[in-house]
mmCIF file of C-alpha atoms in Angstrom:
data_model
loop_
_atom_site.group_PDB
_atom_site.id
_atom_site.type_symbol
_atom_site.label_atom_id
_atom_site.label_comp_id
_atom_site.label_asym_id
_atom_site.label_seq_id
_atom_site.Cartn_x
_atom_site.Cartn_y
_atom_site.Cartn_z
ATOM 1 C CA GLN A 1 34.759 23.585 -11.182
ATOM 2 C CA GLU A 2 32.190 23.656 -13.981
ATOM 3 C CA GLN A 3 32.072 27.166 -15.316
ATOM 4 C CA LEU A 4 30.802 29.313 -18.187
ATOM 5 C CA VAL A 5 32.161 32.808 -18.787
ATOM 6 C CA GLU A 6 30.537 35.186 -21.260
ATOM 7 C CA SER A 7 32.200 38.191 -22.845
ATOM 8 C CA GLY A 8 31.823 40.574 -25.754
ATOM 9 C CA GLY A 9 28.925 42.726 -24.621
ATOM 10 C CA GLY A 10 28.866 46.472 -25.072
ATOM 11 C CA VAL A 11 27.002 49.490 -26.386
ATOM 12 C CA VAL A 12 26.148 49.466 -30.081
ATOM 13 C CA GLN A 13 23.922 51.469 -32.416
ATOM 14 C CA PRO A 14 20.826 49.945 -34.013
ATOM 15 C CA GLY A 15 21.649 48.053 -37.183
ATOM 16 C CA ARG A 16 25.199 47.252 -36.123
ATOM 17 C CA SER A 17 26.726 43.911 -35.140
ATOM 18 C CA LEU A 18 28.259 42.338 -32.050
ATOM 19 C CA ARG A 19 29.781 38.945 -31.273
ATOM 20 C CA LEU A 20 29.404 37.352 -27.865
ATOM 21 C CA SER A 21 31.595 34.535 -26.553
ATOM 22 C CA CYS A 22 30.946 31.889 -23.928
ATOM 23 C CA ARG A 23 33.987 29.951 -22.752
ATOM 24 C CA ALA A 24 33.480 26.681 -20.900
ATOM 25 C CA SER A 25 35.756 24.996 -18.379
ATOM 26 C CA GLY A 26 35.632 22.138 -15.904
ATOM 27 C CA PHE A 27 33.535 19.756 -18.002
ATOM 28 C CA PRO A 28 33.726 17.960 -21.391
ATOM 29 C CA PHE A 29 32.610 20.783 -23.658
ATOM 30 C CA SER A 30 31.823 18.584 -26.663
ATOM 31 C CA ASP A 31 29.305 16.494 -24.708
ATOM 32 C CA TYR A 32 26.837 19.278 -24.041
ATOM 33 C CA VAL A 33 24.223 21.372 -25.754
ATOM 34 C CA LEU A 34 24.648 25.078 -24.988
ATOM 35 C CA HIS A 35 21.880 27.662 -24.899
ATOM 36 C CA TRP A 36 21.769 31.444 -25.097
ATOM 37 C CA VAL A 37 19.167 33.137 -22.897
ATOM 38 C CA ARG A 38 18.613 36.871 -22.550
ATOM 39 C CA GLN A 39 16.957 39.123 -20.030
ATOM 40 C CA ALA A 40 15.771 42.601 -20.921
ATOM 41 C CA PRO A 41 16.126 45.219 -18.157
ATOM 42 C CA GLY A 42 13.610 44.482 -15.397
ATOM 43 C CA LYS A 43 12.056 41.631 -17.400
ATOM 44 C CA GLY A 44 12.034 37.854 -17.380
ATOM 45 C CA LEU A 45 14.130 35.231 -19.094
ATOM 46 C CA LYS A 46 13.780 34.573 -22.802
ATOM 47 C CA TRP A 47 15.426 31.795 -24.769
ATOM 48 C CA VAL A 48 17.445 32.985 -27.781
ATOM 49 C CA ALA A 49 19.321 30.085 -29.369
ATOM 50 C CA LEU A 50 20.931 26.716 -28.881
ATOM 51 C CA ILE A 51 23.777 24.794 -30.440
ATOM 52 C CA GLY A 52 24.009 21.044 -30.120
ATOM 53 C CA TYR A 53 26.795 18.508 -30.243
ATOM 54 C CA LYS A 54 27.069 18.743 -33.992
ATOM 55 C CA ARG A 55 27.794 22.065 -35.646
ATOM 56 C CA ASN A 56 24.641 21.933 -37.778
ATOM 57 C CA ASP A 57 22.345 21.256 -34.834
ATOM 58 C CA LYS A 58 21.099 24.765 -34.108
ATOM 59 C CA ASP A 59 17.808 26.475 -33.325
ATOM 60 C CA TYR A 60 16.753 30.078 -32.838
ATOM 61 C CA ALA A 61 13.891 32.069 -31.387
ATOM 62 C CA ASP A 62 11.672 33.608 -34.048
ATOM 63 C CA SER A 63 12.626 37.102 -32.877
ATOM 64 C CA VAL A 64 16.304 36.585 -33.806
ATOM 65 C CA LYS A 65 16.065 34.082 -36.673
ATOM 66 C CA GLY A 66 17.961 35.345 -39.705
ATOM 67 C CA ARG A 67 19.837 37.949 -37.640
ATOM 68 C CA PHE A 68 21.688 35.875 -35.011
ATOM 69 C CA THR A 69 24.015 32.929 -35.627
ATOM 70 C CA THR A 70 25.536 30.632 -33.038
ATOM 71 C CA SER A 71 28.646 28.523 -33.534
ATOM 72 C CA ARG A 72 31.136 26.564 -31.469
ATOM 73 C CA ASP A 73 34.907 26.124 -31.536
ATOM 74 C CA THR A 74 35.762 22.875 -29.775
ATOM 75 C CA SER A 75 39.496 23.658 -29.768
ATOM 76 C CA LYS A 76 38.769 26.740 -27.658
ATOM 77 C CA ASN A 77 35.888 25.320 -25.598
ATOM 78 C CA THR A 78 33.922 28.348 -26.735
ATOM 79 C CA VAL A 79 30.490 29.077 -28.137
ATOM 80 C CA TYR A 80 29.761 32.274 -30.040
ATOM 81 C CA LEU A 81 26.653 34.316 -30.737
ATOM 82 C CA GLU A 82 27.023 36.534 -33.781
ATOM 83 C CA MET A 83 24.351 39.239 -33.622
ATOM 84 C CA ASN A 84 23.625 41.279 -36.749
ATOM 85 C CA SER A 85 21.077 43.997 -37.539
ATOM 86 C CA LEU A 86 20.702 44.698 -33.849
ATOM 87 C CA ARG A 87 17.530 46.346 -32.597
ATOM 88 C CA VAL A 88 16.753 48.359 -29.479
ATOM 89 C CA GLU A 89 14.671 45.423 -28.226
ATOM 90 C CA ASP A 90 17.766 43.185 -28.270
ATOM 91 C CA THR A 91 19.063 45.114 -25.256
ATOM 92 C CA GLY A 92 19.649 43.003 -22.172
ATOM 93 C CA ILE A 93 21.894 40.600 -20.334
ATOM 94 C CA TYR A 94 22.887 37.581 -22.402
ATOM 95 C CA TYR A 95 23.599 34.337 -20.578
ATOM 96 C CA CYS A 96 24.868 31.031 -21.845
ATOM 97 C CA ALA A 97 23.599 27.907 -20.118
ATOM 98 C CA ARG A 98 24.696 24.294 -20.281
ATOM 99 C CA ASP A 99 22.517 21.346 -21.249
ATOM 100 C CA ASN A 100 18.792 21.135 -21.861
ATOM 101 C CA ARG A 101 18.336 21.293 -18.096
ATOM 102 C CA MET A 102 20.299 24.564 -18.073
ATOM 103 C CA ASP A 103 22.149 23.371 -14.995
ATOM 104 C CA VAL A 104 25.153 25.685 -15.259
ATOM 105 C CA TRP A 105 24.932 29.382 -16.179
ATOM 106 C CA GLY A 106 27.492 32.049 -16.859
ATOM 107 C CA GLN A 107 27.433 35.416 -15.125
ATOM 108 C CA GLY A 108 26.095 37.115 -18.263
ATOM 109 C CA THR A 109 27.290 39.896 -20.533
ATOM 110 C CA THR A 110 25.344 43.105 -21.112
ATOM 111 C CA VAL A 111 24.316 44.301 -24.567
ATOM 112 C CA THR A 112 22.896 47.782 -25.014
ATOM 113 C CA VAL A 113 21.491 48.790 -28.389
ATOM 114 C CA SER A 114 20.941 52.517 -28.490
ATOM 115 C CA SER A 115 21.405 55.436 -30.817
ATOM 116 C CA SER B 1 3.686 29.094 -29.149
ATOM 117 C CA TYR B 2 3.334 27.531 -25.721
ATOM 118 C CA VAL B 3 2.552 29.840 -22.791
ATOM 119 C CA LEU B 4 3.484 29.408 -19.120
ATOM 120 C CA THR B 5 1.607 31.514 -16.562
ATOM 121 C CA GLN B 6 3.020 32.371 -13.130
ATOM 122 C CA PRO B 7 1.643 34.677 -10.416
ATOM 123 C CA PRO B 8 3.660 37.914 -10.295
ATOM 124 C CA ALA B 9 4.313 37.636 -6.570
ATOM 125 C CA VAL B 10 3.947 35.292 -3.620
ATOM 126 C CA SER B 11 4.409 36.378 -0.009
ATOM 127 C CA VAL B 12 5.242 34.120 2.916
ATOM 128 C CA ALA B 13 6.508 34.466 6.473
ATOM 129 C CA PRO B 14 9.837 32.912 7.481
ATOM 130 C CA GLY B 15 9.449 29.282 8.513
ATOM 131 C CA GLN B 16 6.272 28.816 6.505
ATOM 132 C CA THR B 17 5.760 26.985 3.203
ATOM 133 C CA ALA B 18 5.721 28.817 -0.135
ATOM 134 C CA ARG B 19 4.035 27.381 -3.199
ATOM 135 C CA ILE B 20 4.687 28.916 -6.602
ATOM 136 C CA THR B 21 2.536 27.719 -9.482
ATOM 137 C CA CYS B 22 3.195 27.493 -13.204
ATOM 138 C CA GLY B 23 0.192 26.984 -15.461
ATOM 139 C CA GLY B 24 0.259 25.613 -18.990
ATOM 140 C CA ASN B 25 -1.920 23.547 -21.286
ATOM 141 C CA ASN B 26 -1.369 19.889 -20.262
ATOM 142 C CA ILE B 27 1.916 20.862 -18.608
ATOM 143 C CA GLY B 28 1.748 17.549 -16.744
ATOM 144 C CA SER B 29 2.938 15.858 -19.936
ATOM 145 C CA LYS B 30 6.107 17.946 -20.027
ATOM 146 C CA ASN B 31 9.303 18.099 -17.953
ATOM 147 C CA VAL B 32 9.467 21.278 -15.901
ATOM 148 C CA GLN B 33 12.556 23.072 -14.657
ATOM 149 C CA TRP B 34 12.563 25.771 -11.961
ATOM 150 C CA PHE B 35 15.187 28.496 -11.616
ATOM 151 C CA GLN B 36 15.949 30.877 -8.766
ATOM 152 C CA GLN B 37 17.368 34.301 -9.601
ATOM 153 C CA LYS B 38 18.521 36.750 -6.955
ATOM 154 C CA PRO B 39 19.073 40.438 -7.805
ATOM 155 C CA GLY B 40 22.164 41.000 -9.915
ATOM 156 C CA GLN B 41 22.903 37.291 -10.213
ATOM 157 C CA ALA B 42 22.532 34.618 -12.864
ATOM 158 C CA PRO B 43 19.694 32.092 -12.584
ATOM 159 C CA VAL B 44 20.301 28.886 -10.643
ATOM 160 C CA LEU B 45 18.572 25.580 -11.387
ATOM 161 C CA VAL B 46 16.703 24.418 -8.267
ATOM 162 C CA VAL B 47 14.419 21.696 -9.694
ATOM 163 C CA TYR B 48 14.709 19.692 -12.931
ATOM 164 C CA ASP B 49 12.417 17.181 -14.614
ATOM 165 C CA ASP B 50 9.465 18.164 -12.409
ATOM 166 C CA SER B 51 10.922 17.043 -9.073
ATOM 167 C CA GLY B 52 14.636 16.364 -9.393
ATOM 168 C CA ARG B 53 16.980 18.351 -7.188
ATOM 169 C CA PRO B 54 20.506 19.271 -8.341
ATOM 170 C CA SER B 55 23.360 18.644 -5.952
ATOM 171 C CA GLY B 56 23.769 21.499 -3.505
ATOM 172 C CA ILE B 57 20.101 22.485 -3.535
ATOM 173 C CA PRO B 58 18.478 22.095 -0.094
ATOM 174 C CA GLU B 59 15.811 19.436 0.408
ATOM 175 C CA ARG B 60 13.442 22.274 1.303
ATOM 176 C CA PHE B 61 12.991 22.806 -2.454
ATOM 177 C CA SER B 62 10.663 20.336 -4.170
ATOM 178 C CA GLY B 63 8.520 20.209 -7.281
ATOM 179 C CA SER B 64 5.403 18.522 -8.591
ATOM 180 C CA ASN B 65 3.585 18.529 -11.912
ATOM 181 C CA SER B 66 0.135 17.309 -12.901
ATOM 182 C CA GLY B 67 -2.646 18.295 -15.251
ATOM 183 C CA ASN B 68 -2.343 21.953 -16.150
ATOM 184 C CA THR B 69 -0.232 23.080 -13.172
ATOM 185 C CA ALA B 70 3.325 22.581 -11.981
ATOM 186 C CA THR B 71 4.258 23.689 -8.475
ATOM 187 C CA LEU B 72 7.499 24.633 -6.782
ATOM 188 C CA THR B 73 7.265 24.157 -3.023
ATOM 189 C CA ILE B 74 9.731 25.739 -0.625
ATOM 190 C CA SER B 75 9.429 24.447 2.927
ATOM 191 C CA ARG B 76 10.651 26.274 6.031
ATOM 192 C CA VAL B 77 11.221 29.423 3.999
ATOM 193 C CA GLU B 78 14.260 31.506 4.904
ATOM 194 C CA VAL B 79 14.945 35.191 4.260
ATOM 195 C CA GLY B 80 17.667 34.097 1.854
ATOM 196 C CA ASP B 81 15.068 32.408 -0.366
ATOM 197 C CA GLU B 82 13.738 35.805 -1.418
ATOM 198 C CA ALA B 83 14.236 35.884 -5.205
ATOM 199 C CA ASP B 84 12.520 35.625 -8.569
ATOM 200 C CA TYR B 85 11.531 32.113 -9.595
ATOM 201 C CA TYR B 86 10.997 30.973 -13.181
ATOM 202 C CA CYS B 87 9.497 27.777 -14.558
ATOM 203 C CA GLN B 88 10.647 26.438 -17.929
ATOM 204 C CA VAL B 89 9.647 23.676 -20.361
ATOM 205 C CA TRP B 90 10.444 22.457 -23.843
ATOM 206 C CA ASP B 91 7.572 22.451 -26.324
ATOM 207 C CA ASN B 92 7.598 21.168 -29.892
ATOM 208 C CA SER B 93 6.571 24.476 -31.418
ATOM 209 C CA ARG B 94 8.009 27.834 -32.429
ATOM 210 C CA ASP B 95 10.362 29.164 -29.753
ATOM 211 C CA PRO B 96 10.494 25.708 -28.151
ATOM 212 C CA TRP B 97 12.377 26.620 -24.968
ATOM 213 C CA VAL B 98 9.751 28.501 -22.949
ATOM 214 C CA PHE B 99 10.022 30.365 -19.656
ATOM 215 C CA GLY B 100 7.227 31.550 -17.435
ATOM 216 C CA GLY B 101 7.003 35.240 -16.649
ATOM 217 C CA GLY B 102 8.552 34.789 -13.210
ATOM 218 C CA THR B 103 7.289 35.034 -9.639
ATOM 219 C CA LYS B 104 8.808 37.295 -7.009
ATOM 220 C CA LEU B 105 8.939 35.501 -3.661
ATOM 221 C CA CYS B 106 8.673 37.991 -0.811
ATOM 222 C CA VAL B 107 9.654 36.777 2.640
ATOM 223 C CA LEU B 108 7.885 39.017 5.120
#
């Protein structure tokens, strides 16, 4: 069964850091681009970042560029989202999604940035 | 950056046909994905590349794309189709992976 499972969310103060994980199973991890998408409470979907087949193939939304970094560990079938200098507006559910079609999604992990 | 415009809500009676639109400048030249999201759940891909249907998605879900409007059509609507629906495209600009604002489908 093709599956993505996110973890690492929590409550954090503004300016602090958090690292999210997305573990893949049931498909050849190295063959797929993986995206991060977030959803603020009661709002729509917003793309955050992607990481491609090669470790240097990455892209970020303007709102997180310079603060967020994505990486992948092929030995662990896991993608990470390192989030620094967090802001209140970064609050939301963070999903990872497979492929440019975003055909498989994880259940999401919740990040709350609050003082 | 590229903007996708969806109506906030669409209402339809069970058994009827629902059409949800997604407007964008020359969107007909792009590949459009549609996602269904039910409350408390992750999004699910229901249409890819304008009109493709992933395995497991009922034939009642179909898509079209031309000019400045893409459309998701749901035939013989069921109560279980009540959800938020989002369109999505890739655009060669800042923030290239773009989602529409979402449409709430209400089944009366």
